Amino acid sequence: MSAVLRTLGVLSLLELVSVLALLANLATVHDETVSRFLGPAHGALYLAVATTALLGRGLARRMRIGALIPVLSGPLTVLSVRRERRSA
């Protein structure tokens, strides 16, 4: 597996965890401190996934487009990376 796929897999998994934590916070207590710290971290992870997918070499078009869809970029990219691992 290439370094780009490994990096994209880790970043997209972290982005997925951050968006789930933000949604859980919103659905339960809506603590502003959690939102204040987790919001920018999630935004940075989303941008890192999108940038890595757009600039990474040898990635499928489906993976590049999936990495740009807000909220769904984490799960879509994780699925694409797993599919790419199986085929390699």
mmCIF file of N, CA and C in Angstrom, residues 16-71:
data_model
loop_
_atom_site.group_PDB
_atom_site.id
_atom_site.type_symbol
_atom_site.label_atom_id
_atom_site.label_comp_id
_atom_site.label_asym_id
_atom_site.label_seq_id
_atom_site.Cartn_x
_atom_site.Cartn_y
_atom_site.Cartn_z
ATOM 1 N N LEU A 16 -13.609 11.412 10.328
ATOM 2 C CA LEU A 16 -14.883 10.757 10.629
ATOM 3 C C LEU A 16 -15.158 10.773 12.135
ATOM 4 N N VAL A 17 -14.165 10.475 12.937
ATOM 5 C CA VAL A 17 -14.332 10.493 14.392
ATOM 6 C C VAL A 17 -14.655 11.905 14.877
ATOM 7 N N SER A 18 -14.003 12.907 14.297
ATOM 8 C CA SER A 18 -14.255 14.282 14.739
ATOM 9 C C SER A 18 -15.666 14.745 14.381
ATOM 10 N N VAL A 19 -16.155 14.383 13.203
ATOM 11 C CA VAL A 19 -17.515 14.800 12.837
ATOM 12 C C VAL A 19 -18.547 14.051 13.677
ATOM 13 N N LEU A 20 -18.297 12.793 13.999
ATOM 14 C CA LEU A 20 -19.218 12.059 14.867
ATOM 15 C C LEU A 20 -19.236 12.654 16.272
ATOM 16 N N ALA A 21 -18.080 13.066 16.768
ATOM 17 C CA ALA A 21 -18.024 13.697 18.085
ATOM 18 C C ALA A 21 -18.758 15.035 18.082
ATOM 19 N N LEU A 22 -18.608 15.802 17.009
ATOM 20 C CA LEU A 22 -19.328 17.075 16.906
ATOM 21 C C LEU A 22 -20.840 16.855 16.855
ATOM 22 N N LEU A 23 -21.272 15.868 16.082
ATOM 23 C CA LEU A 23 -22.706 15.583 15.986
ATOM 24 C C LEU A 23 -23.255 15.054 17.304
ATOM 25 N N ALA A 24 -22.475 14.229 18.006
ATOM 26 C CA ALA A 24 -22.912 13.726 19.311
ATOM 27 C C ALA A 24 -23.021 14.870 20.308
ATOM 28 N N ASN A 25 -22.074 15.787 20.274
ATOM 29 C CA ASN A 25 -22.130 16.950 21.153
ATOM 30 C C ASN A 25 -23.360 17.808 20.837
ATOM 31 N N LEU A 26 -23.652 17.968 19.567
ATOM 32 C CA LEU A 26 -24.804 18.766 19.157
ATOM 33 C C LEU A 26 -26.114 18.110 19.595
ATOM 34 N N ALA A 27 -26.171 16.784 19.510
ATOM 35 C CA ALA A 27 -27.399 16.068 19.847
ATOM 36 C C ALA A 27 -27.616 15.922 21.350
ATOM 37 N N THR A 28 -26.557 16.065 22.129
ATOM 38 C CA THR A 28 -26.709 15.848 23.576
ATOM 39 C C THR A 28 -26.619 17.165 24.345
ATOM 40 N N VAL A 29 -25.463 17.493 24.860
ATOM 41 C CA VAL A 29 -25.338 18.633 25.768
ATOM 42 C C VAL A 29 -25.000 19.949 25.078
ATOM 43 N N HIS A 30 -24.494 19.893 23.881
ATOM 44 C CA HIS A 30 -24.071 21.057 23.116
ATOM 45 C C HIS A 30 -23.172 21.981 23.945
ATOM 46 N N ASP A 31 -22.087 21.394 24.415
ATOM 47 C CA ASP A 31 -21.100 22.138 25.196
ATOM 48 C C ASP A 31 -20.274 23.012 24.245
ATOM 49 N N GLU A 32 -20.252 24.309 24.511
ATOM 50 C CA GLU A 32 -19.547 25.241 23.628
ATOM 51 C C GLU A 32 -18.037 25.027 23.646
ATOM 52 N N THR A 33 -17.507 24.559 24.752
ATOM 53 C CA THR A 33 -16.062 24.314 24.828
ATOM 54 C C THR A 33 -15.661 23.196 23.876
ATOM 55 N N VAL A 34 -16.448 22.135 23.827
ATOM 56 C CA VAL A 34 -16.179 21.035 22.905
ATOM 57 C C VAL A 34 -16.251 21.536 21.470
ATOM 58 N N SER A 35 -17.267 22.303 21.160
ATOM 59 C CA SER A 35 -17.416 22.853 19.811
ATOM 60 C C SER A 35 -16.277 23.795 19.455
ATOM 61 N N ARG A 36 -15.838 24.581 20.422
ATOM 62 C CA ARG A 36 -14.778 25.549 20.181
ATOM 63 C C ARG A 36 -13.459 24.870 19.818
ATOM 64 N N PHE A 37 -13.168 23.739 20.447
ATOM 65 C CA PHE A 37 -11.908 23.053 20.176
ATOM 66 C C PHE A 37 -12.021 22.025 19.051
ATOM 67 N N LEU A 38 -13.139 21.321 19.005
ATOM 68 C CA LEU A 38 -13.289 20.254 18.023
ATOM 69 C C LEU A 38 -13.659 20.776 16.640
ATOM 70 N N GLY A 39 -14.343 21.910 16.574
ATOM 71 C CA GLY A 39 -14.735 22.478 15.280
ATOM 72 C C GLY A 39 -13.548 22.811 14.388
ATOM 73 N N PRO A 40 -12.594 23.595 14.869
ATOM 74 C CA PRO A 40 -11.422 23.883 14.046
ATOM 75 C C PRO A 40 -10.571 22.649 13.738
ATOM 76 N N ALA A 41 -10.504 21.710 14.686
ATOM 77 C CA ALA A 41 -9.749 20.478 14.428
ATOM 78 C C ALA A 41 -10.407 19.677 13.304
ATOM 79 N N HIS A 42 -11.730 19.609 13.343
ATOM 80 C CA HIS A 42 -12.450 18.910 12.282
ATOM 81 C C HIS A 42 -12.253 19.615 10.940
ATOM 82 N N GLY A 43 -12.311 20.933 10.945
ATOM 83 C CA GLY A 43 -12.099 21.685 9.706
ATOM 84 C C GLY A 43 -10.714 21.450 9.124
ATOM 85 N N ALA A 44 -9.725 21.422 9.991
ATOM 86 C CA ALA A 44 -8.356 21.163 9.527
ATOM 87 C C ALA A 44 -8.222 19.744 8.973
ATOM 88 N N LEU A 45 -8.850 18.788 9.627
ATOM 89 C CA LEU A 45 -8.804 17.411 9.128
ATOM 90 C C LEU A 45 -9.526 17.279 7.795
ATOM 91 N N TYR A 46 -10.660 17.958 7.652
ATOM 92 C CA TYR A 46 -11.386 17.931 6.380
ATOM 93 C C TYR A 46 -10.514 18.505 5.262
ATOM 94 N N LEU A 47 -9.874 19.631 5.526
ATOM 95 C CA LEU A 47 -8.998 20.225 4.518
ATOM 96 C C LEU A 47 -7.798 19.334 4.212
ATOM 97 N N ALA A 48 -7.275 18.655 5.214
ATOM 98 C CA ALA A 48 -6.141 17.751 4.995
ATOM 99 C C ALA A 48 -6.556 16.566 4.128
ATOM 100 N N VAL A 49 -7.741 16.015 4.365
ATOM 101 C CA VAL A 49 -8.245 14.903 3.542
ATOM 102 C C VAL A 49 -8.452 15.376 2.106
ATOM 103 N N ALA A 50 -9.095 16.518 1.944
ATOM 104 C CA ALA A 50 -9.366 17.034 0.599
ATOM 105 C C ALA A 50 -8.071 17.340 -0.152
ATOM 106 N N THR A 51 -7.128 17.973 0.506
ATOM 107 C CA THR A 51 -5.865 18.323 -0.137
ATOM 108 C C THR A 51 -5.061 17.080 -0.493
ATOM 109 N N THR A 52 -5.009 16.128 0.417
ATOM 110 C CA THR A 52 -4.275 14.895 0.144
ATOM 111 C C THR A 52 -4.908 14.132 -1.012
ATOM 112 N N ALA A 53 -6.234 14.081 -1.052
ATOM 113 C CA ALA A 53 -6.913 13.369 -2.132
ATOM 114 C C ALA A 53 -6.719 14.075 -3.473
ATOM 115 N N LEU A 54 -6.745 15.389 -3.469
ATOM 116 C CA LEU A 54 -6.601 16.118 -4.727
ATOM 117 C C LEU A 54 -5.176 16.083 -5.266
ATOM 118 N N LEU A 55 -4.193 16.138 -4.371
ATOM 119 C CA LEU A 55 -2.806 16.213 -4.810
ATOM 120 C C LEU A 55 -2.088 14.865 -4.831
ATOM 121 N N GLY A 56 -2.698 13.828 -4.243
ATOM 122 C CA GLY A 56 -2.065 12.511 -4.214
ATOM 123 C C GLY A 56 -2.019 11.882 -5.598
ATOM 124 N N ARG A 57 -0.939 11.203 -5.889
ATOM 125 C CA ARG A 57 -0.773 10.578 -7.203
ATOM 126 C C ARG A 57 -1.380 9.183 -7.211
ATOM 127 N N GLY A 58 -1.964 8.833 -8.329
ATOM 128 C CA GLY A 58 -2.468 7.486 -8.529
ATOM 129 C C GLY A 58 -3.767 7.165 -7.814
ATOM 130 N N LEU A 59 -4.546 8.163 -7.447
ATOM 131 C CA LEU A 59 -5.817 7.919 -6.776
ATOM 132 C C LEU A 59 -6.959 7.937 -7.791
ATOM 133 N N ALA A 60 -7.962 7.124 -7.528
ATOM 134 C CA ALA A 60 -9.117 7.042 -8.418
ATOM 135 C C ALA A 60 -9.931 8.334 -8.348
ATOM 136 N N ARG A 61 -10.606 8.614 -9.426
ATOM 137 C CA ARG A 61 -11.443 9.822 -9.491
ATOM 138 C C ARG A 61 -12.543 9.783 -8.432
ATOM 139 N N ARG A 62 -13.100 8.595 -8.198
ATOM 140 C CA ARG A 62 -14.160 8.435 -7.200
ATOM 141 C C ARG A 62 -13.667 8.850 -5.818
ATOM 142 N N MET A 63 -12.423 8.493 -5.502
ATOM 143 C CA MET A 63 -11.861 8.848 -4.206
ATOM 144 C C MET A 63 -11.645 10.357 -4.109
ATOM 145 N N ARG A 64 -11.187 10.965 -5.167
ATOM 146 C CA ARG A 64 -10.950 12.419 -5.151
ATOM 147 C C ARG A 64 -12.252 13.193 -4.958
ATOM 148 N N ILE A 65 -13.297 12.777 -5.666
ATOM 149 C CA ILE A 65 -14.588 13.463 -5.551
ATOM 150 C C ILE A 65 -15.213 13.215 -4.181
ATOM 151 N N GLY A 66 -15.134 11.984 -3.688
ATOM 152 C CA GLY A 66 -15.692 11.657 -2.378
ATOM 153 C C GLY A 66 -15.047 12.423 -1.244
ATOM 154 N N ALA A 67 -13.775 12.747 -1.404
ATOM 155 C CA ALA A 67 -13.059 13.484 -0.355
ATOM 156 C C ALA A 67 -13.478 14.941 -0.270
ATOM 157 N N LEU A 68 -14.196 15.423 -1.257
ATOM 158 C CA LEU A 68 -14.611 16.832 -1.269
ATOM 159 C C LEU A 68 -16.019 17.064 -0.730
ATOM 160 N N ILE A 69 -16.775 16.000 -0.505
ATOM 161 C CA ILE A 69 -18.155 16.142 -0.050
ATOM 162 C C ILE A 69 -18.170 16.377 1.460
ATOM 163 N N PRO A 70 -18.658 17.528 1.900
ATOM 164 C CA PRO A 70 -18.680 17.813 3.341
ATOM 165 C C PRO A 70 -19.501 16.786 4.113
ATOM 166 N N VAL A 71 -19.115 16.506 5.320
ATOM 167 C CA VAL A 71 -19.698 15.563 6.269
ATOM 168 C C VAL A 71 -19.477 14.102 5.826
#
